PDB file of N, CA and C in Angstrom:
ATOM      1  N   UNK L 822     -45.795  22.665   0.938  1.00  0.00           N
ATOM      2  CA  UNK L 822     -44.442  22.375   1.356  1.00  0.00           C
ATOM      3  C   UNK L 822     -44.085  23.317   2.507  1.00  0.00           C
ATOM      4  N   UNK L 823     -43.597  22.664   3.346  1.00  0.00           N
ATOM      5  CA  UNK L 823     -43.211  23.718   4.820  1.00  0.00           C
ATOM      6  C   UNK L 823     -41.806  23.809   4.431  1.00  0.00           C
ATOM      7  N   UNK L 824     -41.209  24.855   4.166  1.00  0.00           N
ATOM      8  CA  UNK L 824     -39.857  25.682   4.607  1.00  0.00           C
ATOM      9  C   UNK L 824     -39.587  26.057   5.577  1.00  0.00           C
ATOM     10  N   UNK L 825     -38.010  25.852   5.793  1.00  0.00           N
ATOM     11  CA  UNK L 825     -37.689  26.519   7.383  1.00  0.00           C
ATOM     12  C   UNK L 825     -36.057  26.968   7.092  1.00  0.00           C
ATOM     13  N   UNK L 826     -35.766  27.554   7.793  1.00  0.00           N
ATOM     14  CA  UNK L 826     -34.279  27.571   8.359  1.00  0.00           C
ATOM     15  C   UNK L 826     -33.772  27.511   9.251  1.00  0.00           C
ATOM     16  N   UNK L 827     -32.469  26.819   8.777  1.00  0.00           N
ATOM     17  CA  UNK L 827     -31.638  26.068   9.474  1.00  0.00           C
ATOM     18  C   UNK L 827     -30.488  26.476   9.610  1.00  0.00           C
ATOM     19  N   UNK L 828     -29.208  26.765  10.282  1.00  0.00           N
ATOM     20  CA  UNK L 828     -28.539  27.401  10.031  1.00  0.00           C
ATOM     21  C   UNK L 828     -27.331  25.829  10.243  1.00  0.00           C
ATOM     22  N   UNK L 829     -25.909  25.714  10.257  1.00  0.00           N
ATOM     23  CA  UNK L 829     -24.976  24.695  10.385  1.00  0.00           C
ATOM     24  C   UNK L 829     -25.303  23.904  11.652  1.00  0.00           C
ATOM     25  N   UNK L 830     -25.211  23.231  11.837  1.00  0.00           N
ATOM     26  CA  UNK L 830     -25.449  21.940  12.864  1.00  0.00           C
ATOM     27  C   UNK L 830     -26.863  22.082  13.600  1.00  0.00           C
ATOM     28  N   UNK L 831     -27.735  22.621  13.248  1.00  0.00           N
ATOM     29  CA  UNK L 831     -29.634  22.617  13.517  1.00  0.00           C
ATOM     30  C   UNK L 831     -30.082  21.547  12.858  1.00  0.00           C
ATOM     31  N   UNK L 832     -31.132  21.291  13.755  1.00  0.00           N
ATOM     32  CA  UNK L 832     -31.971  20.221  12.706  1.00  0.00           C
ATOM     33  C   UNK L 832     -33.163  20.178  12.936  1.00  0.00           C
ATOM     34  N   UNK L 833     -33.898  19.285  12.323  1.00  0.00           N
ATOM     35  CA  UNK L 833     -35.220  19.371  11.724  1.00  0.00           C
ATOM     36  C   UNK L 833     -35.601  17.742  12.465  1.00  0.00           C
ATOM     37  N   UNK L 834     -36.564  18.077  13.340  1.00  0.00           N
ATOM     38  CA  UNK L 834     -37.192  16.576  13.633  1.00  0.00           C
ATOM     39  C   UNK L 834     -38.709  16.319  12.967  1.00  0.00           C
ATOM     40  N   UNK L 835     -38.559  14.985  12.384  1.00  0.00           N
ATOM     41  CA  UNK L 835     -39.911  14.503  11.777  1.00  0.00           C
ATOM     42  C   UNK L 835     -40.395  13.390  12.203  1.00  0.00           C
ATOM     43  N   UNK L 836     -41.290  13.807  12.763  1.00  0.00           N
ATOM     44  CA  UNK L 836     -42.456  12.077  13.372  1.00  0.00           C
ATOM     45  C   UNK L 836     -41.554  12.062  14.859  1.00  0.00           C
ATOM     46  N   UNK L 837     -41.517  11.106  15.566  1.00  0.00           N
ATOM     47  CA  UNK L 837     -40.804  11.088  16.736  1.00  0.00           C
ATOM     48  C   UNK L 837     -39.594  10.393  16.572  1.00  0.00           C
ATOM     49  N   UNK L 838     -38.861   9.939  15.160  1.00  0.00           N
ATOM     50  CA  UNK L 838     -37.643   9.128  15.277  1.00  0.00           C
ATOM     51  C   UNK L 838     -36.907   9.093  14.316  1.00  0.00           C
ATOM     52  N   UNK L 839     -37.406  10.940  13.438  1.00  0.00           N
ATOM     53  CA  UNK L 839     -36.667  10.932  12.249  1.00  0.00           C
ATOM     54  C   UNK L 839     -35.676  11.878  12.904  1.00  0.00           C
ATOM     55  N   UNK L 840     -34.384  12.593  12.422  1.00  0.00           N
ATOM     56  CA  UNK L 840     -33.863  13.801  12.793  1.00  0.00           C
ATOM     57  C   UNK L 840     -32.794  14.098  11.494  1.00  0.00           C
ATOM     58  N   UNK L 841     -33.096  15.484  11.173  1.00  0.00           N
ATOM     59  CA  UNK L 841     -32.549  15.833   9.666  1.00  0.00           C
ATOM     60  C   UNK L 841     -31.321  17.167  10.072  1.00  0.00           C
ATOM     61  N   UNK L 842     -30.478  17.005   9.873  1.00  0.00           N
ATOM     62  CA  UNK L 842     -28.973  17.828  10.648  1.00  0.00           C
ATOM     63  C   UNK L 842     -28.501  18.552   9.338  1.00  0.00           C
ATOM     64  N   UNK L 843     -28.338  20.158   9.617  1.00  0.00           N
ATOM     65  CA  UNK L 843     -27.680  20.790   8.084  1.00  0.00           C
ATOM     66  C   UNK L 843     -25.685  20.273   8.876  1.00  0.00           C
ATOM     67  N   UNK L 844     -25.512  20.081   8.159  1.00  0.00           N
ATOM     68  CA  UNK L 844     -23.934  19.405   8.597  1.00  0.00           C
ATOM     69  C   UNK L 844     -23.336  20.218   8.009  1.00  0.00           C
ATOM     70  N   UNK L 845     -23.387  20.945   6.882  1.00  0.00           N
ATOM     71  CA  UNK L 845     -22.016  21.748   5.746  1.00  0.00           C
ATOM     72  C   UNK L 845     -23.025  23.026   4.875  1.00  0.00           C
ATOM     73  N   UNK L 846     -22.676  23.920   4.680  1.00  0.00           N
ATOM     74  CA  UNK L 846     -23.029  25.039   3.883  1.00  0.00           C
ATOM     75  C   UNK L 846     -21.985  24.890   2.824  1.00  0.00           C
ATOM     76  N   UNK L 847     -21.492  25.116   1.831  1.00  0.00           N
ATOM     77  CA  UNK L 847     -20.742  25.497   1.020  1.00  0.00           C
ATOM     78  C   UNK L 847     -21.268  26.123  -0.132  1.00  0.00           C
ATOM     79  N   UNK L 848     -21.479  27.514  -0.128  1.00  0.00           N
ATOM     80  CA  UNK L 848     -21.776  27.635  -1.566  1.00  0.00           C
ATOM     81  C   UNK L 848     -23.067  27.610  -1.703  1.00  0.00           C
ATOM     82  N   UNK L 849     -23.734  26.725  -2.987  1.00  0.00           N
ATOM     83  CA  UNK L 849     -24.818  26.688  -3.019  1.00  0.00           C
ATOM     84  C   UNK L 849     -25.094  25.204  -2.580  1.00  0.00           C
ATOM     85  N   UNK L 850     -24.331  24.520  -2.161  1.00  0.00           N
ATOM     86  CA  UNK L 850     -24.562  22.998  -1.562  1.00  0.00           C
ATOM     87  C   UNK L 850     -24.784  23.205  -0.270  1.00  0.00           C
ATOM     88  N   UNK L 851     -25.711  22.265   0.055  1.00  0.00           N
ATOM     89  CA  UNK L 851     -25.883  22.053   1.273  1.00  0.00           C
ATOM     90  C   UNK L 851     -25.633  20.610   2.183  1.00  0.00           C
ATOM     91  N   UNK L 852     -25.383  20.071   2.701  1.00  0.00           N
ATOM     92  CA  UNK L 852     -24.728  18.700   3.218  1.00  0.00           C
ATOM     93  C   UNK L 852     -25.776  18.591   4.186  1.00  0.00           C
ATOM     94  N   UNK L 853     -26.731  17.779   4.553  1.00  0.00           N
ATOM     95  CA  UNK L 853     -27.719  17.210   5.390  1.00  0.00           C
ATOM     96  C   UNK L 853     -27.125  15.688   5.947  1.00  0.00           C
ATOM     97  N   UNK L 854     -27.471  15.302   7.255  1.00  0.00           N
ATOM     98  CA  UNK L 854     -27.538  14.465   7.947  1.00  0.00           C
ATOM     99  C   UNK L 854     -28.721  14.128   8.148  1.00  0.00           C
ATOM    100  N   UNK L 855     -29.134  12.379   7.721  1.00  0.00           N
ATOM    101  CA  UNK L 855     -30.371  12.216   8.319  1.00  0.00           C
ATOM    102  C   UNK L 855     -30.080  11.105   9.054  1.00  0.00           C
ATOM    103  N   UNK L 856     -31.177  11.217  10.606  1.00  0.00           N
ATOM    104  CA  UNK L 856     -30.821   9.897  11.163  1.00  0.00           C
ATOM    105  C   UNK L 856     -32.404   9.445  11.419  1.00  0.00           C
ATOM    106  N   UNK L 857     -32.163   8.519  10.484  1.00  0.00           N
ATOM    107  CA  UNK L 857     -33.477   7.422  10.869  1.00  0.00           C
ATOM    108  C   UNK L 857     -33.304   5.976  11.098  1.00  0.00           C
ATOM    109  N   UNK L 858     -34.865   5.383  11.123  1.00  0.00           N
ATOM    110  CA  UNK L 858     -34.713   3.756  11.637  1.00  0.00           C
ATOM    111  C   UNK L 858     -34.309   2.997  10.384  1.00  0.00           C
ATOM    112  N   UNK L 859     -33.741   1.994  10.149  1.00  0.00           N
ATOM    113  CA  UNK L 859     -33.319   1.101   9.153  1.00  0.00           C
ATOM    114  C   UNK L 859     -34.515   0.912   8.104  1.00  0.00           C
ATOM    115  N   UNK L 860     -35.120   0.633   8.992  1.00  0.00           N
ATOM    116  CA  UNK L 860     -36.904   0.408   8.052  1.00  0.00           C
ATOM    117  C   UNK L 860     -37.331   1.157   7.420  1.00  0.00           C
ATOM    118  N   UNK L 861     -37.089   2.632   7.456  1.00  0.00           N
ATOM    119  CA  UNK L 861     -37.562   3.659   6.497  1.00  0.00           C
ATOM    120  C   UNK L 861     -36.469   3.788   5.773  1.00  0.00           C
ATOM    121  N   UNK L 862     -36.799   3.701   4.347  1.00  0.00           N
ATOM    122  CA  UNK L 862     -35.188   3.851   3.282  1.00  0.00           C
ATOM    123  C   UNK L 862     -35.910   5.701   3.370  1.00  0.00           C
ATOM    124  N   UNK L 863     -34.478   6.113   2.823  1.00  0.00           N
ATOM    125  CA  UNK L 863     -33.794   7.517   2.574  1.00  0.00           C
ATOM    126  C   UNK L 863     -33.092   7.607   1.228  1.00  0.00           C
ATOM    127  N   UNK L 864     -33.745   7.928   0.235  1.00  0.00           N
ATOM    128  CA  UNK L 864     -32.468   8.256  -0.879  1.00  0.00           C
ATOM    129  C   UNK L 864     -32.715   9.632  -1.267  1.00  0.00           C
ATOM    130  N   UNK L 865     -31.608   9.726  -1.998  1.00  0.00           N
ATOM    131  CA  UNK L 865     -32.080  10.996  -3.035  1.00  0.00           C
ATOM    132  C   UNK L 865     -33.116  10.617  -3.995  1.00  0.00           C
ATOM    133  N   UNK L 866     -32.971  11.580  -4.769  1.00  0.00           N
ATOM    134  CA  UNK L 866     -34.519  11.668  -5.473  1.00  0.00           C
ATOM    135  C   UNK L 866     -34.297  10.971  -6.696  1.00  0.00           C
ATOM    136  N   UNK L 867     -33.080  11.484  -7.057  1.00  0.00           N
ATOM    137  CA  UNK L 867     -32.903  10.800  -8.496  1.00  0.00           C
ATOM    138  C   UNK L 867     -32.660   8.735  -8.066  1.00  0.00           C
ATOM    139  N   UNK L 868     -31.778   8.600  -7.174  1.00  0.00           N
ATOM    140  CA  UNK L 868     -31.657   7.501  -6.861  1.00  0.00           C
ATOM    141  C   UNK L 868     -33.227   6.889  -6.639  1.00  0.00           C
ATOM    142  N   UNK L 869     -34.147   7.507  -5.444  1.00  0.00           N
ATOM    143  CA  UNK L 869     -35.476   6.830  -5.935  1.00  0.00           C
ATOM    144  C   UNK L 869     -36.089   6.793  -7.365  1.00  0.00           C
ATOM    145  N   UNK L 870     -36.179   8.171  -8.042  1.00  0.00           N
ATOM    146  CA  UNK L 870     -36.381   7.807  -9.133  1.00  0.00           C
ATOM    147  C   UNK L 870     -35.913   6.288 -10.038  1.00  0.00           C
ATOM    148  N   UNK L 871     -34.780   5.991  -9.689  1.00  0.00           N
ATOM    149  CA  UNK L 871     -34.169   4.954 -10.351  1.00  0.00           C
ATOM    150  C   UNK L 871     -34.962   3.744 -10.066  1.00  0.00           C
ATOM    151  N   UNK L 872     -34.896   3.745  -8.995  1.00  0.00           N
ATOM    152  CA  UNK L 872     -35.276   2.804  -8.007  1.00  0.00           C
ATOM    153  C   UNK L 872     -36.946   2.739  -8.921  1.00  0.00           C
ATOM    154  N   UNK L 873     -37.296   3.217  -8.931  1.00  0.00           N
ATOM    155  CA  UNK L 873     -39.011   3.112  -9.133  1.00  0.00           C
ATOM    156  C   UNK L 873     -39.257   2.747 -10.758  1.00  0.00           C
ATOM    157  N   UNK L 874     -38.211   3.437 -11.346  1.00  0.00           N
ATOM    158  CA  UNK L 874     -38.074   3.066 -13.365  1.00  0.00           C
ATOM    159  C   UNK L 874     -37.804   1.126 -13.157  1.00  0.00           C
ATOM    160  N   UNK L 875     -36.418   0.730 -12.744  1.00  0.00           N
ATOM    161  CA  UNK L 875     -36.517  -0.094 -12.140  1.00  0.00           C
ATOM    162  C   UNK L 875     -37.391  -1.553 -11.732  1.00  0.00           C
ATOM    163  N   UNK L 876     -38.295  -1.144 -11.008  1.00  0.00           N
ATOM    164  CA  UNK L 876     -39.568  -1.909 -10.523  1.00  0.00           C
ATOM    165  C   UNK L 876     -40.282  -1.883 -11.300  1.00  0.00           C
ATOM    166  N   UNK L 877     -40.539  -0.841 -12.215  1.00  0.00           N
ATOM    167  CA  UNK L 877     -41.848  -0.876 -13.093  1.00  0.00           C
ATOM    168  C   UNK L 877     -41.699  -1.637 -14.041  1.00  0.00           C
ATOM    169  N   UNK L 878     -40.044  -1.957 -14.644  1.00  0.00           N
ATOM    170  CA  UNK L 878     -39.398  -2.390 -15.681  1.00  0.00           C
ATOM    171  C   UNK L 878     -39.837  -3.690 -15.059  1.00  0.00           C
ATOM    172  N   UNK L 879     -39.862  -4.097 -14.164  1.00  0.00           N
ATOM    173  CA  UNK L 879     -39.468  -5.571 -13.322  1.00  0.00           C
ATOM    174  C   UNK L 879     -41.086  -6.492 -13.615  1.00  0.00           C
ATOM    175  N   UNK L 880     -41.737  -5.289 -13.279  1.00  0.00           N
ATOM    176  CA  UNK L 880     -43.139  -5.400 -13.332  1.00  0.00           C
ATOM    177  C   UNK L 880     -44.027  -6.066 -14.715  1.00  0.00           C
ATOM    178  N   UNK L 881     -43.377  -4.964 -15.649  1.00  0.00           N
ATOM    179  CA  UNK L 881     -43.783  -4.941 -16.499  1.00  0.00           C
ATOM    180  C   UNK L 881     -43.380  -6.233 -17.800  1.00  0.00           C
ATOM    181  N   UNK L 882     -42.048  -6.535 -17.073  1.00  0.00           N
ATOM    182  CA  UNK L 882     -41.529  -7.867 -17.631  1.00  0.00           C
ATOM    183  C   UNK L 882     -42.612  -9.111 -17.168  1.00  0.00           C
ATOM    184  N   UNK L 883     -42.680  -8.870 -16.153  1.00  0.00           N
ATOM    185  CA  UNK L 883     -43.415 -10.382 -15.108  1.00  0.00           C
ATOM    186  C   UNK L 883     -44.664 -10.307 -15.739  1.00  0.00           C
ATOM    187  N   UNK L 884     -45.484  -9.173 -15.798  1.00  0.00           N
ATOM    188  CA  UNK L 884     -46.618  -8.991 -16.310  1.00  0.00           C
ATOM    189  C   UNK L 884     -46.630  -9.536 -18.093  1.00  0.00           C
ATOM    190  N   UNK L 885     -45.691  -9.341 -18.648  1.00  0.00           N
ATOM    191  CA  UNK L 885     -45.552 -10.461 -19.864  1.00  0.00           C
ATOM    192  C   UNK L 885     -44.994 -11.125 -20.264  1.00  0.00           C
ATOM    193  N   UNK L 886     -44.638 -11.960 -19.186  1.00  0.00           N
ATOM    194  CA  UNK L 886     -44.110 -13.073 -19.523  1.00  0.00           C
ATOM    195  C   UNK L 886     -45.255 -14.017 -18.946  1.00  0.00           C
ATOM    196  N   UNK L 887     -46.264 -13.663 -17.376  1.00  0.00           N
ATOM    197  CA  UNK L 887     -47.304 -14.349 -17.360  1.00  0.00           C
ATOM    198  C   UNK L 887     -48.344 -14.183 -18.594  1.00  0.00           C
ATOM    199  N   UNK L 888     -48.661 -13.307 -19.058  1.00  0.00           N
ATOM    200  CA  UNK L 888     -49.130 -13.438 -20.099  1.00  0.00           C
ATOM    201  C   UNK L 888     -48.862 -14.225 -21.571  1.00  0.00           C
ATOM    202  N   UNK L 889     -47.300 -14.123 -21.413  1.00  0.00           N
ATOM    203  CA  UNK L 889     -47.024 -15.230 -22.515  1.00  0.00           C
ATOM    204  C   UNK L 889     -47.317 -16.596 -22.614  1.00  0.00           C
ATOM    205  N   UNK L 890     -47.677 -17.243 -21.131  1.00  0.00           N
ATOM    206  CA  UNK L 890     -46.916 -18.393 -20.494  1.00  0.00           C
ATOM    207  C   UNK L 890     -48.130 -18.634 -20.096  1.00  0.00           C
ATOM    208  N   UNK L 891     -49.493 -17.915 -20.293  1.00  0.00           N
ATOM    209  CA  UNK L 891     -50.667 -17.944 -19.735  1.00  0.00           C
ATOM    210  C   UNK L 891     -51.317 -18.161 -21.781  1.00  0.00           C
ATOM    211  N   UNK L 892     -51.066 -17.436 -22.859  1.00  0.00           N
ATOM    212  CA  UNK L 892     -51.602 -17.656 -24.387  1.00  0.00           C
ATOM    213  C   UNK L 892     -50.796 -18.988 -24.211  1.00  0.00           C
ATOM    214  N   UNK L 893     -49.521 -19.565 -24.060  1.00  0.00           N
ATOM    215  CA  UNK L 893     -49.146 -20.882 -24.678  1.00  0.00           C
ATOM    216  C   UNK L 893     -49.524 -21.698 -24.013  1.00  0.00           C
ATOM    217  N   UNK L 894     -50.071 -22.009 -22.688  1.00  0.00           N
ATOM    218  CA  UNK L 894     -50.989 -23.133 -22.260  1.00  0.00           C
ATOM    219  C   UNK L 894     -52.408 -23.161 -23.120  1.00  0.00           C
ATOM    220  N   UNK L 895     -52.244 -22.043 -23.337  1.00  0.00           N
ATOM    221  CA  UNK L 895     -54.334 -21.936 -24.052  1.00  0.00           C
ATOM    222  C   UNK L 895     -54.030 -22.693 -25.881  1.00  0.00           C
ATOM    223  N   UNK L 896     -52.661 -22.478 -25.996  1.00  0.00           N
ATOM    224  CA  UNK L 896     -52.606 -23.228 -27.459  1.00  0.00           C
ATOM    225  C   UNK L 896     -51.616 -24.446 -27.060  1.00  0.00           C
ATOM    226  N   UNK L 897     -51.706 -24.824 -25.536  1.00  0.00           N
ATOM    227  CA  UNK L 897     -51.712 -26.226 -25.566  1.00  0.00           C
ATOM    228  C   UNK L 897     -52.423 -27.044 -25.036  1.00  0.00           C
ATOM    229  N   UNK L 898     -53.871 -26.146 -25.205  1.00  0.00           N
ATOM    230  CA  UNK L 898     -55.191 -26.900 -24.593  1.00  0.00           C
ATOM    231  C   UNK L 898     -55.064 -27.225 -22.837  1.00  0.00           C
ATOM    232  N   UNK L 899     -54.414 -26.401 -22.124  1.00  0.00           N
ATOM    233  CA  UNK L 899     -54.700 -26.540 -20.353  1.00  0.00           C
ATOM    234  C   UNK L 899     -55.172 -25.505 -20.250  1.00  0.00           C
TER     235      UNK L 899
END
């Protein structure tokens, strides 16, 4: 992991078209600006986390219900 510092309105460029801005100090919070292309999503972590429980759930449904739907053709002889 690369660390750096940043002090209020500095930022951090990644790749040639990311740019990451400290916007607010308060405390122990920190307020970041990121500006990227539409095409790359940005969340927090917990929000990806969500995001990924989510899909797997999605997954894991589709994955048996073809399987269900795949045993009841076989016990209706196709």
């Amino acid at each position: 992991m690369l660390v750096l510092s940043r002090h209020r309105d500095e930022s951090i460029i990644i790749g040639d078209n990311i740019v990451i801005t400290v916007v607010d100090v308060r405390g122990d919070k920190v307020r970041l600006g990121i500006d990227a292309p539409k095409e790359i999503p940005v969340h927090r972590q917990e929000v990806y986390e969500a995001i990924q429980r989510e899909r797997q759930a999605e997954q894991q449904q589709r994955s048996s219900s073809e399987q269900g739907a795949s045993s009841q053709s076989e016990k209706n002889g196709r």
